[in-house]
XYZ file of C-alpha atoms in Angstrom:
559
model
C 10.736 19.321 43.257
C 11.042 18.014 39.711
C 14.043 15.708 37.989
C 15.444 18.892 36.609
C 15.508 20.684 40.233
C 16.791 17.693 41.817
C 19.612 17.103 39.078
C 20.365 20.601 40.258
C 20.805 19.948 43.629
C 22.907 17.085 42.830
C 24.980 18.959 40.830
C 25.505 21.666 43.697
C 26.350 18.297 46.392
C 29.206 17.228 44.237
C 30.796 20.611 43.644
C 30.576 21.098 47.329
C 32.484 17.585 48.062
C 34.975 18.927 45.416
C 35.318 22.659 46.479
C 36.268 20.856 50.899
C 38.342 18.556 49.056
C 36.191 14.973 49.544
C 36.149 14.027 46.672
C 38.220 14.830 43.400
C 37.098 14.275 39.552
C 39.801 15.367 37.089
C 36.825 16.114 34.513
C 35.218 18.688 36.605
C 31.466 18.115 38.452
C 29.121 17.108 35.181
C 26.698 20.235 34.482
C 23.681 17.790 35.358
C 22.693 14.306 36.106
C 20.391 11.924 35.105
C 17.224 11.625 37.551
C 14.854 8.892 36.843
C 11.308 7.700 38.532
C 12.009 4.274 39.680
C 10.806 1.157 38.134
C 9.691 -0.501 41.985
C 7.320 0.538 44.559
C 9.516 1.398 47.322
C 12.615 2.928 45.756
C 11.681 6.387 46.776
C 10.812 8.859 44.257
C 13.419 9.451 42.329
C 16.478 7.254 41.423
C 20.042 8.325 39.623
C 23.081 6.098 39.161
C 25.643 9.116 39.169
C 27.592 7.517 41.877
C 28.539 4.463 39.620
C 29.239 6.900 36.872
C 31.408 9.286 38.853
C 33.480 6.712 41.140
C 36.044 5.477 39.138
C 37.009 8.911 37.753
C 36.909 9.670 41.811
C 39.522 6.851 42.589
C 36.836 5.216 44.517
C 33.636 2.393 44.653
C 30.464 3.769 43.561
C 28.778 2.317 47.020
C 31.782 4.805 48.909
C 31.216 7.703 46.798
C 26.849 6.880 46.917
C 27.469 7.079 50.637
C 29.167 10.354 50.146
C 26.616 11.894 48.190
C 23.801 10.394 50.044
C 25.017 12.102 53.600
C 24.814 15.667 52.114
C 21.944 15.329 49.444
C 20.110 14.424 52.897
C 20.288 17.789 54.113
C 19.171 19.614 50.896
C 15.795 21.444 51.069
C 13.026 19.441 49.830
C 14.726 15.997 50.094
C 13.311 14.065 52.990
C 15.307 10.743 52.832
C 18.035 9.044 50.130
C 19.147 5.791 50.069
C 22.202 3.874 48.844
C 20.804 0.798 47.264
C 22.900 -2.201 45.052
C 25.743 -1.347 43.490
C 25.755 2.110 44.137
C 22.414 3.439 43.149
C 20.512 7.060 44.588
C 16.989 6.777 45.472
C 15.741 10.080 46.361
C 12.327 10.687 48.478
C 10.925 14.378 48.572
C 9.106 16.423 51.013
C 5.562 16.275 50.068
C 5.463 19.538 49.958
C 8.611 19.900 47.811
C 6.446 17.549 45.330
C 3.329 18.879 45.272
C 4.787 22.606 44.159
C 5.142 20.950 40.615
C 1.390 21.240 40.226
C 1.441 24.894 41.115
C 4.575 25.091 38.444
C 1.987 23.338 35.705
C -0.480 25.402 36.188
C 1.253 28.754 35.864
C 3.313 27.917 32.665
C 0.296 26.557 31.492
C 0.941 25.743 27.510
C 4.538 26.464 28.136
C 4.978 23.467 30.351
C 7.115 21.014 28.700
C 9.096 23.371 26.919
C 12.642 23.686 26.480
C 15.914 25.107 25.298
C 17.846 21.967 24.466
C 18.274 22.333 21.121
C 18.093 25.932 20.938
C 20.044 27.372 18.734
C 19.470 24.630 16.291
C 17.883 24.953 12.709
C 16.464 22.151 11.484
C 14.681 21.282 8.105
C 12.189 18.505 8.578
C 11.093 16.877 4.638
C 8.660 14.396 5.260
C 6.027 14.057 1.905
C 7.965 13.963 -1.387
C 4.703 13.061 -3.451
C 3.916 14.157 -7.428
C 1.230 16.425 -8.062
C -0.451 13.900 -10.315
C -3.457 12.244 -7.387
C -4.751 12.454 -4.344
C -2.772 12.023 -1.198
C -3.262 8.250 0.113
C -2.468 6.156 2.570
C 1.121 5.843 1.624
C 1.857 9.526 2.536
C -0.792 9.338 5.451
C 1.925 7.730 8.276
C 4.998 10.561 7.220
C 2.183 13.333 7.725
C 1.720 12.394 11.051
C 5.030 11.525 12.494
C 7.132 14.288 10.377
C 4.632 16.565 11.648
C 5.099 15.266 15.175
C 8.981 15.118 15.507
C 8.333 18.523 13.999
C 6.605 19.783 17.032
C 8.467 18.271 19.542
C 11.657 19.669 18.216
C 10.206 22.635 18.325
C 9.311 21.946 22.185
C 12.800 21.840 22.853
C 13.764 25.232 21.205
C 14.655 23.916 17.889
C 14.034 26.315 14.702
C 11.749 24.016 12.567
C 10.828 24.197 8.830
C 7.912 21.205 7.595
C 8.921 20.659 4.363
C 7.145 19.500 1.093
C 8.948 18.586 -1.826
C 7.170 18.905 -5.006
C 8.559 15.482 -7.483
C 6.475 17.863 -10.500
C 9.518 17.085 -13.085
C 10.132 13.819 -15.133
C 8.165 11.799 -17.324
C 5.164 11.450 -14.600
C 4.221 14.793 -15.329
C 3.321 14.244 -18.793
C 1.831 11.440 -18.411
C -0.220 12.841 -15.943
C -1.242 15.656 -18.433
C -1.707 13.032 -21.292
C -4.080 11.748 -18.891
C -6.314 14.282 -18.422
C -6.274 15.595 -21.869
C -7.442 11.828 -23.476
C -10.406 11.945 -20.540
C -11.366 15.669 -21.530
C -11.573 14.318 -25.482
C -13.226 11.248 -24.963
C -10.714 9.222 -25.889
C -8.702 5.948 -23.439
C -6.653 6.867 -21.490
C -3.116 5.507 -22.086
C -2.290 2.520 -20.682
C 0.668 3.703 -18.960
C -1.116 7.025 -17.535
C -3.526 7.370 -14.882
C -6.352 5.499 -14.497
C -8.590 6.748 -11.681
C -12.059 7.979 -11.177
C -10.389 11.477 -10.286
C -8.998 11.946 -13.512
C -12.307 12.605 -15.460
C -13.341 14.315 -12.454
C -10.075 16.898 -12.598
C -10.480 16.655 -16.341
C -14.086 17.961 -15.971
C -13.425 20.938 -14.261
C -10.361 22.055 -16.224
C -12.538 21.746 -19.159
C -14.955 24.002 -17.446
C -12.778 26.384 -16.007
C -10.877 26.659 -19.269
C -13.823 25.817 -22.103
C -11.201 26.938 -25.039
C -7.992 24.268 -23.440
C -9.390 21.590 -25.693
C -9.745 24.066 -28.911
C -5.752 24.478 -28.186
C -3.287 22.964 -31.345
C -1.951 19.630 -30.389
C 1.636 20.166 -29.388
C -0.273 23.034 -26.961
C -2.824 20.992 -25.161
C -1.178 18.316 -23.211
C 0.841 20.978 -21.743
C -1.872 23.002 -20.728
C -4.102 20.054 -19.259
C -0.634 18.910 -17.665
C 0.089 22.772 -16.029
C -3.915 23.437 -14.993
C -4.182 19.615 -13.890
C -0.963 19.953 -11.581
C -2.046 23.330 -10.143
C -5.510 21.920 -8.967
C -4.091 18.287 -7.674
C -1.500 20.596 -5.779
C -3.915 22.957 -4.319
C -6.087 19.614 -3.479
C -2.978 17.935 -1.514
C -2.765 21.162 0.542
C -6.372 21.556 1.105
C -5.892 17.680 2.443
C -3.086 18.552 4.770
C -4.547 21.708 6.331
C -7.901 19.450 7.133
C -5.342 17.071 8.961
C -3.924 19.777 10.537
C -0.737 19.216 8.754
C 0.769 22.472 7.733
C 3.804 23.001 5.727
C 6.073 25.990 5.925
C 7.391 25.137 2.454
C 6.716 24.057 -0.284
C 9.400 23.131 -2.318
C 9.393 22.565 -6.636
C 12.087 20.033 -7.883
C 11.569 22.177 -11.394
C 13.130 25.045 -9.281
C 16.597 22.941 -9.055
C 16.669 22.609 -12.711
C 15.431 26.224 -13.847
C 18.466 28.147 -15.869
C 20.206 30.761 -13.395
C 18.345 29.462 -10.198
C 20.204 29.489 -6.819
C 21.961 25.979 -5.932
C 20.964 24.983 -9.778
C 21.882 21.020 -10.037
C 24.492 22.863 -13.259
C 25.578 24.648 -9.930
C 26.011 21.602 -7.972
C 27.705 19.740 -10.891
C 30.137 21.878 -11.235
C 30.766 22.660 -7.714
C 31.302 18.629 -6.902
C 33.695 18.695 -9.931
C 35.995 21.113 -8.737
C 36.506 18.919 -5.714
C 37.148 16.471 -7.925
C 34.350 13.716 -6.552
C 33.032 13.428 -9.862
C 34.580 11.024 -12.597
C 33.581 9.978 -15.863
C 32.854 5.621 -17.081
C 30.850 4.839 -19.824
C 29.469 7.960 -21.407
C 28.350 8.748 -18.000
C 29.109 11.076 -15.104
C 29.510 9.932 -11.855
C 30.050 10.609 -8.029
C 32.662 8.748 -6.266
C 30.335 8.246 -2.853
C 32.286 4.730 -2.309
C 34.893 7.187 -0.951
C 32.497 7.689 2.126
C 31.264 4.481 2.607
C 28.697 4.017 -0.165
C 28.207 0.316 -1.821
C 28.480 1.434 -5.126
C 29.796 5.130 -7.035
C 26.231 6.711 -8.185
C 25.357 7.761 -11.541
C 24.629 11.386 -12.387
C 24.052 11.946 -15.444
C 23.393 8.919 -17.598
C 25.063 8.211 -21.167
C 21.989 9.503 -22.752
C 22.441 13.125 -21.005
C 19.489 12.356 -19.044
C 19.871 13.623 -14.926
C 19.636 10.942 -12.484
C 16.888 11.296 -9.598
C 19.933 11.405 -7.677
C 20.990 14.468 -9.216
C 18.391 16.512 -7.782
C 18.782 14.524 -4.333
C 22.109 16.420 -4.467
C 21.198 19.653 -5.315
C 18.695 19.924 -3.174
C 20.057 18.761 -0.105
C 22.812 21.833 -0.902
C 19.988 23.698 -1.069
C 18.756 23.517 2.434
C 22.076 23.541 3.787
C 22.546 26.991 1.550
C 19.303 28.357 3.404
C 20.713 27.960 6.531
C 20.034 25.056 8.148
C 22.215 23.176 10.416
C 20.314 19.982 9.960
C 18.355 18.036 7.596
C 15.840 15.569 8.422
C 14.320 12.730 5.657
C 11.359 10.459 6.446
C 11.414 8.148 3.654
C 9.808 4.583 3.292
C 10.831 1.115 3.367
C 11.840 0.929 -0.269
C 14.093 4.053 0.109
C 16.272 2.152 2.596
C 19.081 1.938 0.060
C 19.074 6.032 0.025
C 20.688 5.867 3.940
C 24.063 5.182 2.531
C 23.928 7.062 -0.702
C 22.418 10.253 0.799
C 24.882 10.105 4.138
C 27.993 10.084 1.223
C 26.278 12.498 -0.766
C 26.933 14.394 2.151
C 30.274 13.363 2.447
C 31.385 14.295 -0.743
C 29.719 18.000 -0.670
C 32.395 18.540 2.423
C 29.644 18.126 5.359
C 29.764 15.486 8.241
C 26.856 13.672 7.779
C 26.369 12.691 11.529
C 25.753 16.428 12.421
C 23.955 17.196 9.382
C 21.723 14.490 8.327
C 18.913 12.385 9.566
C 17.465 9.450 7.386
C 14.276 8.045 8.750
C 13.394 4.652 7.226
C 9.743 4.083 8.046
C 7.268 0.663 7.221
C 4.190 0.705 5.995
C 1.061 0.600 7.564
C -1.835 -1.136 6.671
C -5.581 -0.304 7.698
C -8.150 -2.795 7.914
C -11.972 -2.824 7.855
C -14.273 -5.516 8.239
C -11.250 -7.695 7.975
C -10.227 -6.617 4.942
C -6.912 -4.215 3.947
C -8.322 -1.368 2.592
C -6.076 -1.336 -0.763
C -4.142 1.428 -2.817
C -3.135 2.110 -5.808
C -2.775 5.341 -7.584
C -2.094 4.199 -11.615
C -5.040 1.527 -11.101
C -7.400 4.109 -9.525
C -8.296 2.200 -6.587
C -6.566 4.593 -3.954
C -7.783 4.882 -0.634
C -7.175 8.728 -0.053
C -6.178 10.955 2.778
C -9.721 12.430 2.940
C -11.513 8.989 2.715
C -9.304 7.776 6.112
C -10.244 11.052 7.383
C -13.765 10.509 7.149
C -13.879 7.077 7.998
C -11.858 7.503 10.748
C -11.380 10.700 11.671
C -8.806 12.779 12.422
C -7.504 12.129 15.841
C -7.924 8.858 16.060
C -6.346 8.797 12.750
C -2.888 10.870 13.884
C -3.188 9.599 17.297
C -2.998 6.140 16.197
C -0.655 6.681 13.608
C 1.437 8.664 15.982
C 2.268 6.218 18.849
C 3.945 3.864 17.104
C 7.928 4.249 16.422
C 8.118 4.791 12.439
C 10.464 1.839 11.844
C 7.526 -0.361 13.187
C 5.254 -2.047 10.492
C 1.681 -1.450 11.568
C -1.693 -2.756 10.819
C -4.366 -0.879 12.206
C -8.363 -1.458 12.267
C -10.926 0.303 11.977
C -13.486 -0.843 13.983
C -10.607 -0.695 16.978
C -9.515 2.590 16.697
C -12.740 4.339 16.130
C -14.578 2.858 19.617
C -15.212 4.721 22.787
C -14.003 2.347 24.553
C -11.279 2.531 27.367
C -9.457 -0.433 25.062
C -8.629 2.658 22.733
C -5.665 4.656 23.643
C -6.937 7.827 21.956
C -10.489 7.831 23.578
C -8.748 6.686 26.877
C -6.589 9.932 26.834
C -9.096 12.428 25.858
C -11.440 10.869 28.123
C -8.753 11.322 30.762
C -8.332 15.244 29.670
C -12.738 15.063 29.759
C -12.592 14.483 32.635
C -10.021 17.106 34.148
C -12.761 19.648 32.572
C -15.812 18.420 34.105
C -13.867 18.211 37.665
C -13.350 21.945 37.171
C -16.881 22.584 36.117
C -17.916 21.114 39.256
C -15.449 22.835 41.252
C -16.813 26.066 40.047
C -20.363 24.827 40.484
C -19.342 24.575 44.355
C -17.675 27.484 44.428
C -13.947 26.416 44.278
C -11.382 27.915 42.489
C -7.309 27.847 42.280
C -6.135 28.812 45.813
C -3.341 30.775 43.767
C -0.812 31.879 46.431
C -3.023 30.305 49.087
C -1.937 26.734 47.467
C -0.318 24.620 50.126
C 1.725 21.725 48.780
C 2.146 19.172 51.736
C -1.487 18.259 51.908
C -0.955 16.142 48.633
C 0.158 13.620 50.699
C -1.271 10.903 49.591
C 0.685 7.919 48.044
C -1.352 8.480 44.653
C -1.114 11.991 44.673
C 3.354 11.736 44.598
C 2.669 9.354 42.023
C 0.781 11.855 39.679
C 2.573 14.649 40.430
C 5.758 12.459 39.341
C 4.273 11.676 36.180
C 3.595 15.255 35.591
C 7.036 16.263 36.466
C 8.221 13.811 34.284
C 6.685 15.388 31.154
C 9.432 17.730 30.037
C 11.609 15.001 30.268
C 10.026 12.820 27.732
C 9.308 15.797 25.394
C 13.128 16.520 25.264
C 13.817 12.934 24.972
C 11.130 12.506 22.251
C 13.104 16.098 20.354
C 16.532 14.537 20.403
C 16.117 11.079 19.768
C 13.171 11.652 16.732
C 10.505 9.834 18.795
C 6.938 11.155 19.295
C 5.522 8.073 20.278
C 7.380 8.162 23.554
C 4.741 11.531 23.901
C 1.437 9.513 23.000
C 2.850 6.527 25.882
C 4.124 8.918 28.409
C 0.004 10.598 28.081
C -1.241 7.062 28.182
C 0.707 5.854 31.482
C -0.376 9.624 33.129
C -4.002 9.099 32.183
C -3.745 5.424 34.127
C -2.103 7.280 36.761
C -4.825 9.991 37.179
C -7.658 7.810 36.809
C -6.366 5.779 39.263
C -6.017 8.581 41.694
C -9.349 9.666 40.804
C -10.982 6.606 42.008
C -9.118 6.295 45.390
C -11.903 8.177 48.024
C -8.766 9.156 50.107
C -7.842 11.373 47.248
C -11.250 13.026 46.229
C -10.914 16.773 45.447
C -14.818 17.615 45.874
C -16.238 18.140 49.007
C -18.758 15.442 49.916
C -22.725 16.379 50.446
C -22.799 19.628 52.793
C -19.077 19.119 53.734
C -17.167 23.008 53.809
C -14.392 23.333 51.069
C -10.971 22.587 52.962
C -7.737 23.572 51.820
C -7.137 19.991 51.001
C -9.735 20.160 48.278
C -8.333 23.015 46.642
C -5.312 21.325 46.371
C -6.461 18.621 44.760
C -8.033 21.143 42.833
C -4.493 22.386 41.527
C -3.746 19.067 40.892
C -6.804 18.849 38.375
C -5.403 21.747 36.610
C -2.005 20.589 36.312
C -3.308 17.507 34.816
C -5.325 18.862 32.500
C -2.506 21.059 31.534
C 0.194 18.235 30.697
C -2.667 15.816 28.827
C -3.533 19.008 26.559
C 0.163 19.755 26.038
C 0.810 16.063 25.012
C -1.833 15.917 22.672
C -1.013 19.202 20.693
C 2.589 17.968 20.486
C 0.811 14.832 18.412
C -1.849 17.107 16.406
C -4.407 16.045 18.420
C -7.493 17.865 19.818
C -8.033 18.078 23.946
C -11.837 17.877 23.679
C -13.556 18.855 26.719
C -16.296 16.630 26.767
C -16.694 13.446 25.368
């Protein structure tokens, strides 16, 4: 019996007290309950508080209506004893047997275990790098590939419709600077003090040159454009190439140019003139403005300036519309710390294009994380040419240790990591600790087979994982879908990489209790105890591979 089984039964107590007239609740018997493992030893095996949520409506105490609850839920299949404990509060003990069929229910969903519908029916776009084709990916962009890749996944887990977005900042001034760049490096000459200045500039300029020996034969007013055009379709391929090796894939890819190109879908002209005839624009100053202090904004936000230039904010507008003009019901920003004045602005934005922002947008602020080595932060900057790229952390630190580190932490945290700490096979290191953990569920099997065991399969009997430990693993592993719907709605991977580090403690823990050993010792015969235990391997295994590929992390079978 898992949470969501026993919610179930719950459910089907109360509308049983309702239908004979024991109890009444005006709003109808709630479609489920909440069903949580207990904090303390001793409280059974699961707990729920739906008694002190349900009595007043009920015209009685919670400890009454507990009581009520308690007598029946007694007599359900698979419960072996409830108790009514403080103010009103369930704790539910299962048969053994009722608990140990979640291992067989592991097993046979297999990657499928964890899954969901919650948010089915749900499409969500998830933009989380916003970078200019103009250098390497770096550190900066390293933390949003990892969790916007993560809350991707998990959203997915719980039957969302996902798109991983990329947005392509390859308009504005950056660009030609960018291509001034590589053109004065291809000539010889400095490059400009306000271009870029890194080591990968000659290097990019290099191969143009070569790919393209007649670019620097070009008249003036043709060259910079061409160095700025070939030098932003190799730095974009590049930043892909990057992404697939961190096995971050986008599904899009999306140019800003495309919001300003004449005739183009949800054009920012479009826009403009759509937010005027709603009348949320307004002109001061020579300029053209939104009114977003209408919804709550600090301050009305420029559009286009005096000069006829288009704000950043501009596009911000257009685009959003565009999404939402693709279909999708939600939109989803990671941005970083010095974007937190963009919550407001974008949520009124929102506003003022006739949406309610609470049902259609998400805005992540995330902090920055700094890596150290030798007790030094590794530094970055991309116009000084000292970045510290994507691929260097990659092959310093690789990549699971990399995403895995990067990935437990919640994104509004600021985080220093080191080097030395997350790159150790030690147990000290939560990702070697949970691979480890899923190691080790491989080798068991490996020397199950070498023995001759293998999965009982309808043979499996549930009550002889009995044990203390073994209830306590098999509740951690019925937990699991739990925490991957929790992690989907509320935006939070790292409640994924904790929920696999408290299992693997669990496991290990029941792997080093003798009373729980699934191998038969010396020339002992194979019992049916053993292959239970055996199940429970596999079940393990299961959820700690599950978890993992939620984060983008490999389940390596030996370490």
């Amino acid at each position: 019996m898992n949470p969501e089984q026993l919610s179930e039964t719950i459910v089907d107590v109360l509308a049983a007290l309702v239908a004979d007239g024991t109890i009444t609740l005006p709003d109808g018997v709630p479609t489920q309950v909440t069903v949580e493992r207990p904090r303390q030893k001793g409280h059974g095996d699961y707990a729920t508080n739906v008694a002190m949520q349900l009595a007043k409506k009920a015209g009685t105490h919670p400890r009454a209506f507990a009581e009520l609850v308690a007598e029946r839920l007694r007599a359900a299949d698979g419960v072996s004893d409830v108790e009514v404990a403080g103010p009103g509060f369930l704790n539910v003990s299962v048969e053994a047997g009722a608990q140990g069929r979640v291992a067989a229910d592991v097993v046979a969903a297999g990657a499928a275990y964890g899954r969901s519908e919650v948010l089915a029916g749900q499409k969500i776009n998830v933009e989380f790098i916003s970078a200019n084709p103009t250098g390497p990916l770096h550190l900066g962009h390293t933390r949003w590939a990892v969790l916007g890749d993560a809350i991707a996944r998990v959203l997915q887990a719980a039957g969302a419709e996902v798109a991983r977005e990329f947005y392509i900042n390859d308009r504005g001034n950056q660009m030609d600077l960018f291509g001034a760049s590589l053109e004065a490096a291809a000539l010889g000459r400095p490059i400009p003090a306000d271009g870029y200045q890194g080591g990968y500039v000659a290097d990019l300029a290099a191969v143009i040159v070569a790919e393209q020996p007649g670019i620097v034969d070009l008249p003036e007013d043709e060259r910079l454009p061409a160095f700025r055009e070939a030098g932003y379709a190799l730095q974009l391929k590049e930043q892909q190439d990057q992404l697939d090796g961190f096995n971050t894939h986008f599904d899009v890819w999306f140019s800003e140019r495309g919001l300003h190109a004449a005739g183009s879908d949800g054009s920012v002209a479009d826009t403009l003139q759509g937010l005027k005839d709603n009348g949320h624009l307004f002109e001061a100053d020579g300029a053209l403005w939104m009114r977003t202090t209408d919804f709550g904004d600090d301050k009305d936000r420029v559009l286009i300036r005096s000069n006829g230039e288009l704000t950043y904010f501009a596009s911000d507008t257009a685009y959003y519309l565009n999404k939402r003009s693709r279909g999708f019901d939600h939109c989803i920003y990671l941005l970083g710390a010095d974007h937190h004045g963009y919550v407001g602005r974008l949520r009124a934005m929102a506003a003022c294009v006739g949406d309610d922002p609470a049902l259609t947008l998400d805005v992540m602020i995330g902090q920055m994380v700094k890596i150290m080595r030798d007790g030094e932060e590794m530094k970055l900057s991309k116009r000084a040419g000292t970045i510290v790229t994507l691929n260097e952390l990659m092959d310093e630190i690789g990549v699971d240790a990399l995403r895995y580190s990067l990935a437990r932490y919640p994104a509004d945290s600021p985080l220093t990591l080191d080097v030395a700490e997350i790159t150790k096979a030690s147990a000290d290191n939560p990702v070697y600790y949970v691979q480890y953990a899923h190691a080790r569920t491989c080798r068991m099997m490996e020397n199950a087979a070498d023995v001759g065991m293998a999965l009982p399969g309808e043979a499996f009997d549930p009550s002889l994982l009995d044990h203390e430990l073994d209830g306590r693993l098999l509740r951690a592993l019925a937990d699991y879908p739990r925490v991957v719907a929790s992690a989907a709605e509320l935006r939070e991977p790292h409640r994924v990489a904790r929920y696999l580090e408290d299992t693997a403690a669990v496991f290990n823990k029941w792997y080093d209790t003798k009373e729980c050993r699934m191998l038969p010792q010396g020339d002992e015969p194979v019992t049916a105890a053993n292959e239970s235990r055996l199940v429970l391997v596999a079940a393990t295994r299961t959820v700690i591979a599950n978890g993992l590929d939620l984060l983008g992390v490999t389940a390596p079978e030996r370490m």
